[in-house]
Coordinates of C-alpha atoms in Angstrom, one line a residue:
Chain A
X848 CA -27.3 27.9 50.7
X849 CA -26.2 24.8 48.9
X850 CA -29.0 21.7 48.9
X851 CA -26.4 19.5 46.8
X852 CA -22.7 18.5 45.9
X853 CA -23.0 20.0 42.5
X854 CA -24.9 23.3 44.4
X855 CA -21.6 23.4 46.7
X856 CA -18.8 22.7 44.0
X857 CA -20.4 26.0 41.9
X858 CA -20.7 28.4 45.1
X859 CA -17.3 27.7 45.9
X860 CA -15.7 27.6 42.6
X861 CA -17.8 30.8 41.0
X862 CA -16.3 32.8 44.3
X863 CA -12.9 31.6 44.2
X864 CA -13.3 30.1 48.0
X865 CA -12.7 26.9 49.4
X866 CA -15.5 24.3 50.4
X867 CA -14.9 24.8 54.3
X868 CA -15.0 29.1 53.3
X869 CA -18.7 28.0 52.3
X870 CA -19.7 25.7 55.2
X871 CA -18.8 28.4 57.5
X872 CA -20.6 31.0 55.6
X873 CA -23.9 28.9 55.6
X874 CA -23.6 27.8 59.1
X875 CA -23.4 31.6 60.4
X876 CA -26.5 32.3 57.8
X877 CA -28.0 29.7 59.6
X878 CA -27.4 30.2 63.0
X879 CA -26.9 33.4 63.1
X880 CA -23.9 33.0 65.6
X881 CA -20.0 34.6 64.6
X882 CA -17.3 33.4 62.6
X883 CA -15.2 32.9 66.1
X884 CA -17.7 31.1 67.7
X885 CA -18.4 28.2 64.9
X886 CA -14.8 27.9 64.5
X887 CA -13.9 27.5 68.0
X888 CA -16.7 24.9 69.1
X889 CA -14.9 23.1 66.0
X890 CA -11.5 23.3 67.6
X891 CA -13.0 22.1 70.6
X892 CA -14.3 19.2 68.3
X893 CA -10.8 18.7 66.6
X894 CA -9.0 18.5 70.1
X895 CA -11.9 15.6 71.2
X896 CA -10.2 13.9 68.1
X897 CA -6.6 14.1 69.3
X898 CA -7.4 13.1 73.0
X899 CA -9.5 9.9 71.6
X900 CA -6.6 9.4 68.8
X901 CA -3.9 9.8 71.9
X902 CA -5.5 7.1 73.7
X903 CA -6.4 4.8 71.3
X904 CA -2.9 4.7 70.0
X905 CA -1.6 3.8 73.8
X906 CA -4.0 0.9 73.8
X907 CA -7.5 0.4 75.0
X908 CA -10.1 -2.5 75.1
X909 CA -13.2 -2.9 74.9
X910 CA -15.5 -4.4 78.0
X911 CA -16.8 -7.0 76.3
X912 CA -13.3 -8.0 75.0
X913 CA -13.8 -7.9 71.3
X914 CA -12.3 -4.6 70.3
X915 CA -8.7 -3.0 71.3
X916 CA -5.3 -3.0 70.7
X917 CA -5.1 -3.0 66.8
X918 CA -4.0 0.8 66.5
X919 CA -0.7 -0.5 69.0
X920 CA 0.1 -3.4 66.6
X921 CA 0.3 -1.1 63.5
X922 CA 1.5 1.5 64.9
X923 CA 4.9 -0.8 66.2
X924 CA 4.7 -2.1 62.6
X925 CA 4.8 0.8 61.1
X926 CA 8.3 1.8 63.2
X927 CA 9.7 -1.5 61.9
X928 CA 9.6 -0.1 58.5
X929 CA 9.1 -3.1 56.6
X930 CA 5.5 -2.3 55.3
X931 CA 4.4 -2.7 51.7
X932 CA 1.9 -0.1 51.2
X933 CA 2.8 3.3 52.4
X934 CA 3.6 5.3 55.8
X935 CA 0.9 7.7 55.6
X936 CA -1.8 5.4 54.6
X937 CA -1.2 3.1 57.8
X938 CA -0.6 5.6 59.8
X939 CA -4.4 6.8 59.2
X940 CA -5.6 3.5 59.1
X941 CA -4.2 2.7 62.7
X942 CA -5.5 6.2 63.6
X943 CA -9.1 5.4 62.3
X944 CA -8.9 2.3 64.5
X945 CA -7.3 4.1 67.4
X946 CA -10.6 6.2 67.7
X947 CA -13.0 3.4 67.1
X948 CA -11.3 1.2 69.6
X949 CA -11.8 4.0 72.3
X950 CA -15.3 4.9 71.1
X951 CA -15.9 0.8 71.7
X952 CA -14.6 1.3 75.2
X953 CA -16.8 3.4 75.9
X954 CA -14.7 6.5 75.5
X955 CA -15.1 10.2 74.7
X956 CA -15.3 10.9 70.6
X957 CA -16.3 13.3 68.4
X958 CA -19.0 11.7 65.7
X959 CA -18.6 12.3 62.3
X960 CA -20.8 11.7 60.6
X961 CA -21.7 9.0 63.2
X962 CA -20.0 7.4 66.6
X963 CA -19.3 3.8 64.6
X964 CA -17.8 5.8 61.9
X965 CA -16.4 8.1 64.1
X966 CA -12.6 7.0 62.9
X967 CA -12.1 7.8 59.3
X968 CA -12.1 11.5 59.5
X969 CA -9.6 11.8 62.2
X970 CA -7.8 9.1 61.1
X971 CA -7.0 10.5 57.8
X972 CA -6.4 14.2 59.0
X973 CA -4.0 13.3 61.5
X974 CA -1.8 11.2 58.9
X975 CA -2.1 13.7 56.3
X976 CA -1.1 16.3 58.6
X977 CA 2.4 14.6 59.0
X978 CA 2.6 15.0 55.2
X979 CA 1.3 18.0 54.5
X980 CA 2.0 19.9 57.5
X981 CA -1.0 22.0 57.3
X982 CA -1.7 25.4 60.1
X983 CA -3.8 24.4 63.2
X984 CA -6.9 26.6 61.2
X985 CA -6.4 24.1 58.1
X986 CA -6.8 21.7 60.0
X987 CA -10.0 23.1 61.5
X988 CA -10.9 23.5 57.9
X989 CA -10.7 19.9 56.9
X990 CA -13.7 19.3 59.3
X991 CA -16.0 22.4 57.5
X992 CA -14.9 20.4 54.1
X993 CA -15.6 16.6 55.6
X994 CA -18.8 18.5 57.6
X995 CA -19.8 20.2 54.3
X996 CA -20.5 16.3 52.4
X997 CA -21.6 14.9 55.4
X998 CA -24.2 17.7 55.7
X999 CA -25.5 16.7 52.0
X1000 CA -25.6 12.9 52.3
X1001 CA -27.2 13.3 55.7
X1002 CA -30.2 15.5 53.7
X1003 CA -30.4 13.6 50.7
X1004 CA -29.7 10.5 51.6
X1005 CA -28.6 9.1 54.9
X1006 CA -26.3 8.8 57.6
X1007 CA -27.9 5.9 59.9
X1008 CA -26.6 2.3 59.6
X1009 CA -30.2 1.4 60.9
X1010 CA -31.9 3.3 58.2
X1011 CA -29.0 2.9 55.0
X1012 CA -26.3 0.2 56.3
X1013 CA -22.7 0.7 57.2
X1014 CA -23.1 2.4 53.3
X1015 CA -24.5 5.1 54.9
X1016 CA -22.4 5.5 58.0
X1017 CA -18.3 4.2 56.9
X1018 CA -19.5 4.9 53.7
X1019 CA -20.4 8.5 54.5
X1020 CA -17.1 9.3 56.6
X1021 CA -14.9 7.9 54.3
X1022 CA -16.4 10.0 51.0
X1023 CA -16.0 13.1 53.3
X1024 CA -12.5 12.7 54.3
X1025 CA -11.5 11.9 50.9
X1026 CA -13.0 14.9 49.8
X1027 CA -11.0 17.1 53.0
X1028 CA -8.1 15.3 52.1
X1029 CA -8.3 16.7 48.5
X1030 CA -8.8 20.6 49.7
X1031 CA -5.6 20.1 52.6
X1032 CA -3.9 19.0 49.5
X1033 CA -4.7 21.7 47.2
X1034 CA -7.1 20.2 44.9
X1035 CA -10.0 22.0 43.4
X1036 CA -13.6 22.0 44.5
X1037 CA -14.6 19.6 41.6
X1038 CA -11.9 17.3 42.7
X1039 CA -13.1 17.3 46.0
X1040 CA -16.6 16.3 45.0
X1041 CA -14.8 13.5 42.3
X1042 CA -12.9 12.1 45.8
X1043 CA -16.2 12.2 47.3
X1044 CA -17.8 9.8 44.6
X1045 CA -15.2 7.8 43.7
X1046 CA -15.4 6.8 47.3
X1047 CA -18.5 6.7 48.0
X1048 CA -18.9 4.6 44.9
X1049 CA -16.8 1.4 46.3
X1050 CA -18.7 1.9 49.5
X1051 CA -22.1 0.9 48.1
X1052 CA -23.6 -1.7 49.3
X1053 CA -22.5 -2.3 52.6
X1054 CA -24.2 -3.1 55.0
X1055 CA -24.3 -3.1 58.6
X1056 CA -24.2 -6.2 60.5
X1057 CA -22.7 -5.7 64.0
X1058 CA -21.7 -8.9 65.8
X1059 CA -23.7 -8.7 69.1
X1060 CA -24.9 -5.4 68.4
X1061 CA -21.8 -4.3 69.4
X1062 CA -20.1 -1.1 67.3
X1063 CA -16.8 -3.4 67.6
X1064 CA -16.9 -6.0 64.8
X1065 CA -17.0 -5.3 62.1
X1066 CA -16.8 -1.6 62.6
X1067 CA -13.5 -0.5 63.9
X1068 CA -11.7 -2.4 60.6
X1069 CA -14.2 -1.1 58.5
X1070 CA -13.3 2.7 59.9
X1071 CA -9.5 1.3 58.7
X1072 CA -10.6 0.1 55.2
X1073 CA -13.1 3.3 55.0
X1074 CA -9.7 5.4 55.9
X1075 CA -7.5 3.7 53.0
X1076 CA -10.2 3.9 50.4
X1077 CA -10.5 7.6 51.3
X1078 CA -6.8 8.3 50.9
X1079 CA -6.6 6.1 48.0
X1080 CA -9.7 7.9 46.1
X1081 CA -7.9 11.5 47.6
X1082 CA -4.8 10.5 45.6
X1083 CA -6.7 9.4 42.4
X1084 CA -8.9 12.7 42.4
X1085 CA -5.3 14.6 43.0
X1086 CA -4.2 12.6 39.9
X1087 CA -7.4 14.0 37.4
X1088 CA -9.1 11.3 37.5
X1089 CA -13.2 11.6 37.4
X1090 CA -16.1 9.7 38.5
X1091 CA -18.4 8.5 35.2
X1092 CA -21.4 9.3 37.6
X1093 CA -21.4 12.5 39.1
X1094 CA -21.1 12.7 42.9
X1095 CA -24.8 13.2 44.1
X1096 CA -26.2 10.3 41.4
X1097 CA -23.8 8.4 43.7
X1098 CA -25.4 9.5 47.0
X1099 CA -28.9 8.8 45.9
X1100 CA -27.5 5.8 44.8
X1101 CA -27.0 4.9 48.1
X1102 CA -30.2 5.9 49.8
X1103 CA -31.8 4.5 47.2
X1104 CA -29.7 0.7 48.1
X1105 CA -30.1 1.5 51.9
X1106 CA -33.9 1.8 51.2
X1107 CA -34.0 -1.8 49.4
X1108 CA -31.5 -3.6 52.2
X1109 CA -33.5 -6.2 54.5
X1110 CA -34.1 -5.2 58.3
X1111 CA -31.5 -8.2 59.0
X1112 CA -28.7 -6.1 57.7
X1113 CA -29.8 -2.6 58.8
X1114 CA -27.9 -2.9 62.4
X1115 CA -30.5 -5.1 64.3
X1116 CA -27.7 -7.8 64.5
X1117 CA -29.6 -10.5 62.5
X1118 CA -27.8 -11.1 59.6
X1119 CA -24.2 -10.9 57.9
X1120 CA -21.7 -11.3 60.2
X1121 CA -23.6 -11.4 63.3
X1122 CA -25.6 -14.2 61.8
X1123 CA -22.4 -16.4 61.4
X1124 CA -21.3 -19.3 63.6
X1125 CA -18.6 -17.1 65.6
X1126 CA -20.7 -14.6 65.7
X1127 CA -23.0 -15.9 67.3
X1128 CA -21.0 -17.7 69.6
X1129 CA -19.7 -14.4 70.9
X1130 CA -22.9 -13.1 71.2
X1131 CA -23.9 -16.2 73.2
X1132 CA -20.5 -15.5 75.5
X1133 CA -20.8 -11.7 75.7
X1134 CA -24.7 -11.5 77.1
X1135 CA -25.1 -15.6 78.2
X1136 CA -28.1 -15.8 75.8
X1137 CA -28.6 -16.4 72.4
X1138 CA -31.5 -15.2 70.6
X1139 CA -32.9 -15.7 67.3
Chain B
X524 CA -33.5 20.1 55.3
X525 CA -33.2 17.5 58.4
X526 CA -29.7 18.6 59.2
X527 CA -29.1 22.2 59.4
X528 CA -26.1 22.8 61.5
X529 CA -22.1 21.3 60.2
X530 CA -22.0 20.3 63.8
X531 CA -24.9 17.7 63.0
X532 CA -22.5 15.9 61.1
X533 CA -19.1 16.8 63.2
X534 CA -20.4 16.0 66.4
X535 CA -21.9 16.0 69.2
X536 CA -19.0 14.9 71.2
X537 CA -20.2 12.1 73.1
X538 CA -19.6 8.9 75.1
X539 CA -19.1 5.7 72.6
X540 CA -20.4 3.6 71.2
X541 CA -23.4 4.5 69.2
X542 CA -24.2 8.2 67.7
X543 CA -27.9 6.8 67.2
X544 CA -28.4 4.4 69.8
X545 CA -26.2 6.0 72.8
X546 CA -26.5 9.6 71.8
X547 CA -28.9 10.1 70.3
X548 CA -31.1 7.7 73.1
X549 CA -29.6 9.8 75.8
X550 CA -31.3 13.2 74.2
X551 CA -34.7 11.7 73.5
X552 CA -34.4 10.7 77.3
X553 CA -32.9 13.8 78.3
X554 CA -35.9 15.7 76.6
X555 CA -38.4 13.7 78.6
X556 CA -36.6 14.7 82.1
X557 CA -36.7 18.3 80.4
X558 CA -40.6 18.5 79.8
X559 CA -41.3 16.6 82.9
X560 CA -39.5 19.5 84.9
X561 CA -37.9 17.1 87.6
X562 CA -36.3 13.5 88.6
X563 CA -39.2 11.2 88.3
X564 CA -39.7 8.3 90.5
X565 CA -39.8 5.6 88.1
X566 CA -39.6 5.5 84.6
X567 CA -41.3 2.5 81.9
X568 CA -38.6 2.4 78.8
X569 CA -40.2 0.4 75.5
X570 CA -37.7 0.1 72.9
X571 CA -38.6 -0.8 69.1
X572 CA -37.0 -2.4 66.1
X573 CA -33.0 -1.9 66.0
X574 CA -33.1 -0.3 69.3
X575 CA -35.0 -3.9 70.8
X576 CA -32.6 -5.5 68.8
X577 CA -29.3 -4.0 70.0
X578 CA -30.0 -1.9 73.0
X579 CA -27.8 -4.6 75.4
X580 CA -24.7 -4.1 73.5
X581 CA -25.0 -0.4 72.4
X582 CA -26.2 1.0 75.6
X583 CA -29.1 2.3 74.7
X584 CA -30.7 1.2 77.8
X585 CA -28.4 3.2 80.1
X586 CA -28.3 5.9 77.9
X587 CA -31.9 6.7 77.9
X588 CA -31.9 6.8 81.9
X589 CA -28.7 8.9 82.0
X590 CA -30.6 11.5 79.7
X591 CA -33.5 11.2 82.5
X592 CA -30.7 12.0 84.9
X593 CA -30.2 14.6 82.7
X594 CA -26.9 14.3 81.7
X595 CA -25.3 15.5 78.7
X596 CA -23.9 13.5 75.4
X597 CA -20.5 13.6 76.9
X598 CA -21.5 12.9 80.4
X599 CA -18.7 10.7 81.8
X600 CA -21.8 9.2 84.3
X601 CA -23.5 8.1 81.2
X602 CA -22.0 4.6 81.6
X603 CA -23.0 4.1 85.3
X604 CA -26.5 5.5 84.7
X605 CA -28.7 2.7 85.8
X606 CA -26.6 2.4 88.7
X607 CA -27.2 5.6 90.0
X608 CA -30.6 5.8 89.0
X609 CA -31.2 3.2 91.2
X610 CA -29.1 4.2 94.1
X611 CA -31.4 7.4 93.5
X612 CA -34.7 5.3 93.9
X613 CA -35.8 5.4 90.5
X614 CA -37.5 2.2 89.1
X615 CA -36.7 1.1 85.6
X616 CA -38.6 -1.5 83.7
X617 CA -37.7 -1.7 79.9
X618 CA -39.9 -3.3 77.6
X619 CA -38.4 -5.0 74.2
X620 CA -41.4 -5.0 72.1
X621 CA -42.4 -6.5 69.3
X622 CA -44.1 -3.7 67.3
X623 CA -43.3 -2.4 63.8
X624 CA -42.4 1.4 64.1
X625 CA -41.9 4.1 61.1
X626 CA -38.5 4.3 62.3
X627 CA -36.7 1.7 63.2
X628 CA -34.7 3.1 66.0
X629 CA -38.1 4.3 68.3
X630 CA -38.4 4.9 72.1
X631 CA -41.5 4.9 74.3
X632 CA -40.7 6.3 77.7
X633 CA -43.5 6.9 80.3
X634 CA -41.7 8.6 83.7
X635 CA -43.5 9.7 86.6
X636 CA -43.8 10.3 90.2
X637 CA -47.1 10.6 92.9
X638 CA -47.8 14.4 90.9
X639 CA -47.9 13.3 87.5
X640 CA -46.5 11.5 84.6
X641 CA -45.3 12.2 81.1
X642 CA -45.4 9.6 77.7
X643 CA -42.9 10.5 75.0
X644 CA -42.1 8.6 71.6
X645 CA -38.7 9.8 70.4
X646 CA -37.0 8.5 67.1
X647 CA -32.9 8.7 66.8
X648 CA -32.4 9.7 63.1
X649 CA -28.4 9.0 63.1
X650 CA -25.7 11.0 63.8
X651 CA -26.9 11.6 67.6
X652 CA -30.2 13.5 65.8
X653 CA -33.7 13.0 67.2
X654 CA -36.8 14.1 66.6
X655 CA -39.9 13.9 69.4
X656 CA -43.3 12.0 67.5
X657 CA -45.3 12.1 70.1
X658 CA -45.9 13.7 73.2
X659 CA -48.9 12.6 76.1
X660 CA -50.8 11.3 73.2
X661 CA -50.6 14.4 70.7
X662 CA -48.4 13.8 67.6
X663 CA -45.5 16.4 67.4
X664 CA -42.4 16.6 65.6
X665 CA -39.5 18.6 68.2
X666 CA -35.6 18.2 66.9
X667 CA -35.1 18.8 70.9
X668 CA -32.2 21.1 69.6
X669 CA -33.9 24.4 70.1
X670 CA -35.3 25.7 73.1
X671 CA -38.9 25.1 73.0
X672 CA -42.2 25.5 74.3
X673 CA -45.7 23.5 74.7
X674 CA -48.5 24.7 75.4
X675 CA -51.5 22.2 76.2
X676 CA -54.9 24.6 75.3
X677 CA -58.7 24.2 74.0
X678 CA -59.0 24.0 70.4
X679 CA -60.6 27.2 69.8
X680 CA -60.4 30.5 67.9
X681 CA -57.9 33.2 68.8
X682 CA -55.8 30.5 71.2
X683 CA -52.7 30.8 69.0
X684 CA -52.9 34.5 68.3
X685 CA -52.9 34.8 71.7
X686 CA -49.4 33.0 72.6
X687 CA -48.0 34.4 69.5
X688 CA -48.9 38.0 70.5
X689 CA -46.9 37.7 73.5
X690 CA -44.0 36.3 72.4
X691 CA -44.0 38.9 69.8
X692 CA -44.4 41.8 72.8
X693 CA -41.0 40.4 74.2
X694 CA -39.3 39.9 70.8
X695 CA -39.2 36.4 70.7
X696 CA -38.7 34.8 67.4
X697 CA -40.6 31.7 66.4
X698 CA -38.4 29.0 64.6
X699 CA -41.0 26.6 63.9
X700 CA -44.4 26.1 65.1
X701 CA -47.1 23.3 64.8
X702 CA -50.7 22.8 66.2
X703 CA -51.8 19.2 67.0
X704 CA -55.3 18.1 68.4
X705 CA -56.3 14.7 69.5
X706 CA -60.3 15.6 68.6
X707 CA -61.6 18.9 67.3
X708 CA -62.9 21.3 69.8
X709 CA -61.0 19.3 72.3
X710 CA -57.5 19.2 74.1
X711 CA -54.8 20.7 71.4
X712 CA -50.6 20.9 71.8
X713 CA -48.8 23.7 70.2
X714 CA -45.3 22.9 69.9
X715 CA -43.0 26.1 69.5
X716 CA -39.3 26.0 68.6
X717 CA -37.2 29.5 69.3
X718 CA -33.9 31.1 69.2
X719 CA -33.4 31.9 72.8
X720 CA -34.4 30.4 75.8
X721 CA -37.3 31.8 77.4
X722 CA -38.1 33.8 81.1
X723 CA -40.9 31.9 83.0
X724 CA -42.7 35.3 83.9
X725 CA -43.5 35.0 79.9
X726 CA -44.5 30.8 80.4
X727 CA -46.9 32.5 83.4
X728 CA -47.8 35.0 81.2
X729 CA -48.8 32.6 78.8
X730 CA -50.6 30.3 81.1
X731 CA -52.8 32.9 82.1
X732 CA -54.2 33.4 78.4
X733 CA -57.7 32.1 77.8
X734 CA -58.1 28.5 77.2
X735 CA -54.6 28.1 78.1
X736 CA -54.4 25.0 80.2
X737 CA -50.5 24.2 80.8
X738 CA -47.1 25.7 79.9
X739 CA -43.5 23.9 79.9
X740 CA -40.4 24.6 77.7
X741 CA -37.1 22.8 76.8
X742 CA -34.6 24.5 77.6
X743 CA -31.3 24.5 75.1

């Protein structure tokens, strides 16, 4: 049983397994159910993904109007070629918007760690997967590794945008799928975990202030920006580089910040972005009331 | 440990757009419909702090009734909930109010019919997570994720030996297990969390026991 990231890093690497190996050791400890049986319910989760990614990608909106559309627009740029970042970075960015924008409509998704946040994990897995063109039961695995962080940040810390701020949620999905991204790609346990905090470490802070109370704006672009800070920190991690402060200093870190934030910017839609002119406005449009 | 399975964290798979406030308020409902044993007639929904704030845009609202309807996360039906409740005959009153809760996403839902009613505070912890606070008055803590069992007794000697000797007799392992009373000597809940779901010839069983007053379970 592992209670921490630095707990999880030393089972795997003392063994000479990968960080998904362990998640599905614990969670058949645990729940006493088989190996088959954990990993197909997460198929079933992984397909949920594709479906959600699918749709989002042929173009949804949201009822109240905010939300939809995006993942089309990048998608068509992205064809055009003339980008200046890089192919598989946009192509998990629209992805990570693809799935929000259907989760706004309404739609069927998979959470992970959380519905508003639902888009960085598959986001990044599906563009990764054009790159590294990983076996359907790697790709199975990159969900054990995300689910592995999530697990510890959701124990330790927190994975509610009520309780911790968008920190918490974006934050917590993007940290995880940097730290799948680095295991598809063959990195190390410890490299996973530095993924994990470098992350997690530009995420700090950030709070969660829907417009309307709406998981539409500002989520679905911060599931893009929490999907290209991911694969940036993946690549950086890849590269040797090392978080100064170790991964779970960073986590308690964040509860720690989510504990001080005021109410206003813990998803009650009083402060930050809902609490600006616009925001307001649409609030006003979307329920024909405004209230303080 | 709060969070004990991966698919806490990847999953459930659900219906947009809130884990917390859609999800999760669809299983705190869905637990209420569960220990009530039936569709009740109406059903009085107070929301607290983020969910008051946000319910309207979040659906927390209809969530809550499509878990009284019973319906799953991923329940497609989820979204016309209120609509059919009502087409049903069910009437909904929500309440926003203006209390200060430990948590700040917090449900109070009271259902009923002409045979009874139920009161049940449910939190939403994130990630579609929820843990049941309070039950007809007796504090509790129930994940809802386990098949459970309450049992409404007399606070007296040899009451919890008793239900534990006969789930032992038919191998039933107990996950977790708490005893709340509202006075001493008087009305007491034990709240028991297992690994399978449970017969009712053992609930009857059960119900039989001395001081024993009531028996229902949640089913997984």
């Amino acid at each position: 049983m592992f209670r921490n990231v630095s707990e999880l890093v030393d089972l795997a690497t003392n063994q000479n397994k990968k960080i998904s190996e362990i998640m599905i050791e614990q969670e058949m400890t645990v729940t006493g159910r088989t190996r088959e049986e954990i990993f197909s319910q997460m198929d079933k989760n992984l397909r949920v993904m594709e479906e959600a990614v699918e749709r989002g990608i042929r173009g949804v909106k949201s009822h109240s109007g905010l939300t939809g559309g995006d993942a089309v627009l990048l998608q068509k740029y992205i064809e055009k070629g003339n980008f200046l970042t890089g192919k598989t970075i946009l192509d998990a960015v629209s992805k990570a918007v693809a799935t929000n924008e259907v989760n706004a409509a309404m739609g069927t998704i998979c959470a992970t760690p959380t519905a508003g946040s639902a888009g960085v994990v598959p986001g990044t897995l599906f563009a990764v997967q054009k790159k590294l063109k990983p076996t359907r039961s790697e790709m199975v695995a990159f969900l054990f590794t995300a689910g592995a962080f999530g697990y510890v940040v959701a124990n330790n810390a927190s994975i509610s945008g009520a309780a911790g701020g968008c920190q918490a949620e974006v934050g917590s999905a993007a940290g995880m799928a940097a730290a799948a991204i680095v295991e598809m790609a063959g990195g190390t346990p410890a490299q996973c975990a530095e993924a994990m905090a470098i992350t997690l470490k530009n995420m700090l802070g950030l709070v969660c202030d829907p417009v309307a109370g709406l998981v539409e704006v500002p989520c679905v672009k911060r599931n893009a920006m929490g999907a290209a800070n991911a694969m940036v920190a993946a690549d950086m991690a890849l590269a040797g580089i090392t978080s100064r402060i170790p991964c779970d200093e960073v986590i308690d870190a964040m509860y720690k910040i989510g504990q001080s934030m005021p109410v206003a910017l813990r998803e009650t839609a009083q402060g930050g972005l809902a609490d600006t002119p616009t925001g307001r406005l649409l609030q006003a449009k979307i329920f024909g009331i405004v209230r303080d | 440990m709060k969070y004990k399975s991966v698919f806490d964290i990847i999953g459930p798979v659900m219906i947009g757009p809130s884990s917390s406030h859609t999800a999760g308020a669809a299983r705190i409902g869905r637990v209420a419909r569960s220990l009530f044993g039936r569709e009740p007639k109406w059903a009085n929904i107070s929301l607290y702090g983020s969910f008051r704030e946000t319910y309207k845009g979040h659906g927390t609202d209809v969530a809550i009734v499509g878990g009284i309807l019973d319906f799953d996360t991923d329940d497609i039906r989820i979204i016309n909930a209120i609509k059919i409740a009502e087409e049903r005959g069910m009437k909904l009153n929500f309440i926003e109010e203006d209390a200060v809760t430990d948590h700040p996403n917090t449900a109070r839902i009271i259902i009923g019919d002409e045979q009874g009613e139920l009161e049940l505070v449910g939190i939403s912890i994130g990630g579609g997570k929820i843990e049941i606070t309070e039950l007809n008055g007796f504090e509790l803590k129930l994940s809802g994720n386990h098949p459970a069992i309450l049992v409404v007794h007399n606070d007296r000697f040899g009451a919890i030996a008793g239900v534990s000797n006969i789930l032992a007799q038919y191998e039933i392992n107990i996950g977790h297990m708490e005893v709340s009373r509202k006075e001493k000597g008087k009305l007491a809940l034990m709240t028991i969390e297992v690994d399978q779901n449970i017969e009712n010839k053992i609930l009857n069983e059960i119900e039989q026991l001395p001081h024993v007053l009531k028996v229902t379970k949640i089913v997984d």
